[in-house]
Amino acid sequence: MTSQTIVIGIILAVLVLGGAGYWYYVNDASYAHQFIGGESISNWDFQGAYEGNAELEEKAHNEIARLEGLIDNEEDDNTDYTVYISIANQYDLLGDGENEYAYLKKALAIDPEHTGLAWHNLGALMERLGAFQTARDAYSRAVQAQNQILQYQMAYLIFLTNHFPEDAPAIEGVLNEAKLVYGDNPTLFEIRARWLEETGKIQDAIDMWKKIRSLSPQAAPVIDSEIQRLQGLL
């Protein structure tokens, strides 16, 4: 199931530092993260956005050095949590999953319960590296930490519908919990509609698109095209 959307245009990559909430100090050691279901990573490297571009790679390394100088810096406004996340993001750009993981664990050591950003980014990393059970756990923890942040709900739902589309109870559960926070949200409805189509429930998907059209009348021409396409599958 594609994660690209027609109406809302969801783009979910590694989140940066907006809307992450508050941080509660625990310690600056690494969080004792455990892989799920016996999963492990044999190759931590991937094609980062900066990889292969010498100028951009140098830029990332310089930024890492700058950020490391902010750790435990009482004069800087950033918390160590945000600094660790920022360093992890630079390693993501370099395609260095092992160091990205290491710095995400440092952020989790500071706050594993009240802030979802590190969990979300860990989920994205584990998904990229193919550890889907571990990614699922991380995405779930991001939502548990801050279910008021729509991006975390969306990321978890898209992950589940992409990799565990047969787990209807889990997907419906997350959708229902999200509805309690966001009400009739067209973005969440779109995720549901695409999942329903993927699992062969074409008429249910059409009905969901009709609900989306009522919530997003400005997108009616595009939605009508989608409905027409689905009607051709009946």
Tab-separated table of C-alpha atoms in Angstrom:
chain	number	residue	atom	x	y	z
A	1	MET	CA	0.000	0.000	0.000
A	2	THR	CA	1.421	3.345	-1.026
A	3	SER	CA	2.056	6.007	1.576
A	4	GLN	CA	1.531	8.753	-0.985
A	5	THR	CA	-1.798	10.495	-0.652
A	6	ILE	CA	-3.940	12.302	-3.193
A	7	VAL	CA	-5.890	14.809	-1.124
A	8	ILE	CA	-3.689	15.671	1.788
A	9	GLY	CA	-0.255	14.926	0.344
A	10	ILE	CA	1.243	13.310	3.424
A	11	ILE	CA	5.004	13.409	3.520
A	12	LEU	CA	6.512	11.552	6.431
A	13	ALA	CA	10.245	11.327	6.720
A	14	VAL	CA	12.369	11.671	9.807
A	15	LEU	CA	10.721	14.431	11.817
A	16	VAL	CA	12.833	17.380	12.796
A	17	LEU	CA	12.355	19.294	16.009
A	18	GLY	CA	8.938	20.918	15.761
A	19	GLY	CA	6.157	20.236	18.243
A	20	ALA	CA	8.013	17.668	20.249
A	21	GLY	CA	6.789	18.791	23.669
A	22	TYR	CA	8.646	18.829	26.950
A	23	TRP	CA	11.666	16.864	28.095
A	24	TYR	CA	12.235	15.307	31.477
A	25	TYR	CA	15.801	14.723	32.554
A	26	VAL	CA	16.781	11.174	33.498
A	27	ASN	CA	20.458	10.784	32.597
A	28	ASP	CA	22.759	11.155	29.608
A	29	ALA	CA	23.607	7.484	29.159
A	30	SER	CA	22.257	5.340	26.340
A	31	TYR	CA	18.762	3.917	26.675
A	32	ALA	CA	18.759	0.126	27.017
A	33	HIS	CA	16.736	-0.436	23.868
A	34	GLN	CA	15.815	-4.000	22.963
A	35	PHE	CA	15.046	-5.400	19.534
A	36	ILE	CA	11.703	-7.178	19.255
A	37	GLY	CA	11.105	-10.795	18.271
A	38	GLY	CA	14.745	-11.707	17.884
A	39	GLU	CA	15.346	-9.115	15.178
A	40	SER	CA	18.841	-7.789	14.527
A	41	ILE	CA	20.550	-5.519	12.023
A	42	SER	CA	23.263	-7.022	9.833
A	43	ASN	CA	23.941	-3.893	7.784
A	44	TRP	CA	23.402	-0.468	9.333
A	45	ASP	CA	24.310	1.533	6.229
A	46	PHE	CA	21.795	2.962	3.762
A	47	GLN	CA	21.679	5.601	1.052
A	48	GLY	CA	21.510	8.860	2.956
A	49	ALA	CA	20.367	12.083	1.318
A	50	TYR	CA	23.899	13.522	1.539
A	51	GLU	CA	25.819	10.348	0.737
A	52	GLY	CA	28.051	10.644	-2.330
A	53	ASN	CA	28.103	14.443	-2.259
A	54	ALA	CA	31.419	15.472	-0.716
A	55	GLU	CA	30.308	19.030	-0.001
A	56	LEU	CA	27.126	17.961	1.767
A	57	GLU	CA	28.891	15.196	3.663
A	58	GLU	CA	31.426	17.719	4.954
A	59	LYS	CA	28.556	20.008	5.918
A	60	ALA	CA	26.957	17.211	7.952
A	61	HIS	CA	30.201	16.337	9.721
A	62	ASN	CA	30.790	20.001	10.567
A	63	GLU	CA	27.258	20.256	11.938
A	64	ILE	CA	27.805	17.152	14.052
A	65	ALA	CA	30.966	18.689	15.506
A	66	ARG	CA	29.109	21.929	16.245
A	67	LEU	CA	26.222	20.119	17.896
A	68	GLU	CA	28.507	17.978	20.023
A	69	GLY	CA	29.881	21.208	21.435
A	70	LEU	CA	26.403	22.064	22.708
A	71	ILE	CA	26.042	18.956	24.852
A	72	ASP	CA	25.898	19.887	28.540
A	73	ASN	CA	26.228	23.553	27.547
A	74	GLU	CA	24.246	25.481	30.155
A	75	GLU	CA	24.458	28.687	28.121
A	76	ASP	CA	22.684	27.139	25.126
A	77	ASP	CA	18.884	27.164	24.898
A	78	ASN	CA	18.711	23.665	23.418
A	79	THR	CA	18.243	20.682	25.691
A	80	ASP	CA	20.520	17.690	25.283
A	81	TYR	CA	17.461	15.799	24.017
A	82	THR	CA	17.120	18.127	21.024
A	83	VAL	CA	20.881	18.099	20.452
A	84	TYR	CA	21.013	14.299	20.369
A	85	ILE	CA	18.071	14.201	17.957
A	86	SER	CA	19.780	16.770	15.747
A	87	ILE	CA	23.001	14.765	15.673
A	88	ALA	CA	21.038	11.608	14.851
A	89	ASN	CA	19.376	13.470	11.975
A	90	GLN	CA	22.771	14.395	10.551
A	91	TYR	CA	23.846	10.762	10.638
A	92	ASP	CA	20.593	9.898	8.864
A	93	LEU	CA	21.568	12.285	6.074
A	94	LEU	CA	24.915	10.484	5.875
A	95	GLY	CA	23.292	7.039	5.757
A	96	ASP	CA	25.034	6.006	8.982
A	97	GLY	CA	22.340	4.035	10.768
A	98	GLU	CA	24.554	2.768	13.559
A	99	ASN	CA	25.515	6.226	14.799
A	100	GLU	CA	21.973	7.484	14.244
A	101	TYR	CA	20.730	4.668	16.466
A	102	ALA	CA	23.359	5.461	19.106
A	103	TYR	CA	22.281	9.094	19.398
A	104	LEU	CA	18.586	8.267	19.378
A	105	LYS	CA	19.257	6.006	22.364
A	106	LYS	CA	20.981	8.903	24.110
A	107	ALA	CA	17.846	10.995	23.591
A	108	LEU	CA	15.662	8.154	24.856
A	109	ALA	CA	17.788	7.916	27.992
A	110	ILE	CA	16.742	11.486	28.788
A	111	ASP	CA	13.033	10.918	28.196
A	112	PRO	CA	11.624	7.542	27.123
A	113	GLU	CA	8.069	8.227	28.300
A	114	HIS	CA	6.841	11.787	27.776
A	115	THR	CA	8.295	12.742	24.379
A	116	GLY	CA	7.665	10.873	21.136
A	117	LEU	CA	10.215	12.335	18.725
A	118	ALA	CA	13.092	9.937	19.383
A	119	TRP	CA	10.702	6.967	19.287
A	120	HIS	CA	9.247	8.142	15.980
A	121	ASN	CA	12.669	8.579	14.418
A	122	LEU	CA	13.777	5.218	15.784
A	123	GLY	CA	10.711	3.663	14.173
A	124	ALA	CA	11.601	5.254	10.840
A	125	LEU	CA	15.183	4.001	11.127
A	126	MET	CA	14.176	0.449	12.028
A	127	GLU	CA	11.632	0.419	9.205
A	128	ARG	CA	14.300	1.533	6.753
A	129	LEU	CA	16.626	-1.221	7.989
A	130	GLY	CA	13.949	-3.909	7.792
A	131	ALA	CA	13.403	-4.568	11.512
A	132	PHE	CA	9.634	-4.256	11.257
A	133	GLN	CA	8.619	-5.628	14.656
A	134	THR	CA	11.066	-3.283	16.358
A	135	ALA	CA	9.871	-0.395	14.191
A	136	ARG	CA	6.283	-1.171	15.116
A	137	ASP	CA	7.113	-1.013	18.803
A	138	ALA	CA	8.920	2.318	18.372
A	139	TYR	CA	6.118	3.940	16.381
A	140	SER	CA	3.639	2.730	18.993
A	141	ARG	CA	5.704	4.238	21.799
A	142	ALA	CA	5.816	7.588	19.998
A	143	VAL	CA	2.015	7.633	19.943
A	144	GLN	CA	1.807	6.531	23.566
A	145	ALA	CA	4.153	9.333	24.595
A	146	GLN	CA	2.344	12.100	22.685
A	147	ASN	CA	-0.884	11.012	21.072
A	148	GLN	CA	-1.795	14.664	20.524
A	149	ILE	CA	0.768	14.947	17.708
A	150	LEU	CA	-0.933	13.981	14.453
A	151	GLN	CA	2.311	13.149	12.644
A	152	TYR	CA	3.023	10.320	15.070
A	153	GLN	CA	-0.457	8.872	14.601
A	154	MET	CA	-0.106	9.118	10.831
A	155	ALA	CA	3.339	7.549	10.767
A	156	TYR	CA	2.202	4.618	12.902
A	157	LEU	CA	-0.920	4.045	10.800
A	158	ILE	CA	0.919	4.239	7.485
A	159	PHE	CA	3.521	1.838	8.830
A	160	LEU	CA	0.867	-0.642	9.976
A	161	THR	CA	-1.102	-0.459	6.738
A	162	ASN	CA	2.090	-0.898	4.695
A	163	HIS	CA	3.621	-3.769	6.651
A	164	PHE	CA	0.801	-5.318	8.709
A	165	PRO	CA	-2.344	-4.689	6.611
A	166	GLU	CA	-3.908	-7.924	7.851
A	167	ASP	CA	-3.818	-6.770	11.483
A	168	ALA	CA	-7.228	-5.107	11.364
A	169	PRO	CA	-7.708	-4.941	15.162
A	170	ALA	CA	-4.477	-2.979	15.600
A	171	ILE	CA	-5.180	-0.609	12.714
A	172	GLU	CA	-8.779	-0.003	13.731
A	173	GLY	CA	-7.645	0.516	17.311
A	174	VAL	CA	-5.156	3.216	16.349
A	175	LEU	CA	-7.688	4.872	14.046
A	176	ASN	CA	-10.321	4.911	16.772
A	177	GLU	CA	-7.900	6.327	19.330
A	178	ALA	CA	-6.821	9.003	16.865
A	179	LYS	CA	-10.442	9.922	16.213
A	180	LEU	CA	-10.895	10.605	19.922
A	181	VAL	CA	-8.176	13.246	19.633
A	182	TYR	CA	-8.768	14.645	16.129
A	183	GLY	CA	-12.398	13.839	15.364
A	184	ASP	CA	-13.328	13.373	11.703
A	185	ASN	CA	-9.915	14.070	10.219
A	186	PRO	CA	-9.680	13.738	6.411
A	187	THR	CA	-6.040	12.678	6.544
A	188	LEU	CA	-6.818	9.783	8.864
A	189	PHE	CA	-9.866	8.901	6.768
A	190	GLU	CA	-7.654	8.792	3.683
A	191	ILE	CA	-5.288	6.352	5.342
A	192	ARG	CA	-8.287	4.192	6.219
A	193	ALA	CA	-9.669	4.395	2.659
A	194	ARG	CA	-6.391	3.261	1.123
A	195	TRP	CA	-6.078	0.435	3.623
A	196	LEU	CA	-9.642	-0.700	2.876
A	197	GLU	CA	-8.829	-0.764	-0.831
A	198	GLU	CA	-5.603	-2.670	-0.217
A	199	THR	CA	-7.488	-5.326	1.742
A	200	GLY	CA	-10.175	-5.731	-0.915
A	201	LYS	CA	-12.978	-3.781	0.770
A	202	ILE	CA	-13.672	-1.621	-2.271
A	203	GLN	CA	-17.177	-0.438	-1.407
A	204	ASP	CA	-16.074	0.492	2.104
A	205	ALA	CA	-13.185	2.438	0.575
A	206	ILE	CA	-15.605	4.285	-1.724
A	207	ASP	CA	-17.821	5.167	1.229
A	208	MET	CA	-14.797	6.495	3.091
A	209	TRP	CA	-13.778	8.681	0.140
A	210	LYS	CA	-17.296	10.114	0.107
A	211	LYS	CA	-16.843	11.101	3.748
A	212	ILE	CA	-13.534	12.711	2.866
A	213	ARG	CA	-15.240	14.670	0.081
A	214	SER	CA	-17.789	16.033	2.550
A	215	LEU	CA	-14.937	17.214	4.783
A	216	SER	CA	-12.744	18.516	1.937
A	217	PRO	CA	-15.125	19.880	-0.732
A	218	GLN	CA	-12.291	21.867	-2.293
A	219	ALA	CA	-10.709	18.551	-3.313
A	220	ALA	CA	-13.916	17.125	-4.799
A	221	PRO	CA	-12.628	16.782	-8.407
A	222	VAL	CA	-9.662	14.686	-7.335
A	223	ILE	CA	-11.733	12.648	-4.893
A	224	ASP	CA	-14.410	12.007	-7.529
A	225	SER	CA	-11.718	10.634	-9.837
A	226	GLU	CA	-10.571	8.321	-7.069
A	227	ILE	CA	-14.131	7.161	-6.437
A	228	GLN	CA	-14.637	6.536	-10.151
A	229	ARG	CA	-11.452	4.474	-10.279
A	230	LEU	CA	-12.597	2.359	-7.345
A	231	GLN	CA	-16.057	1.863	-8.822
A	232	GLY	CA	-14.355	0.311	-11.818
A	233	LEU	CA	-12.949	-2.363	-9.496
A	234	LEU	CA	-16.357	-3.514	-8.248
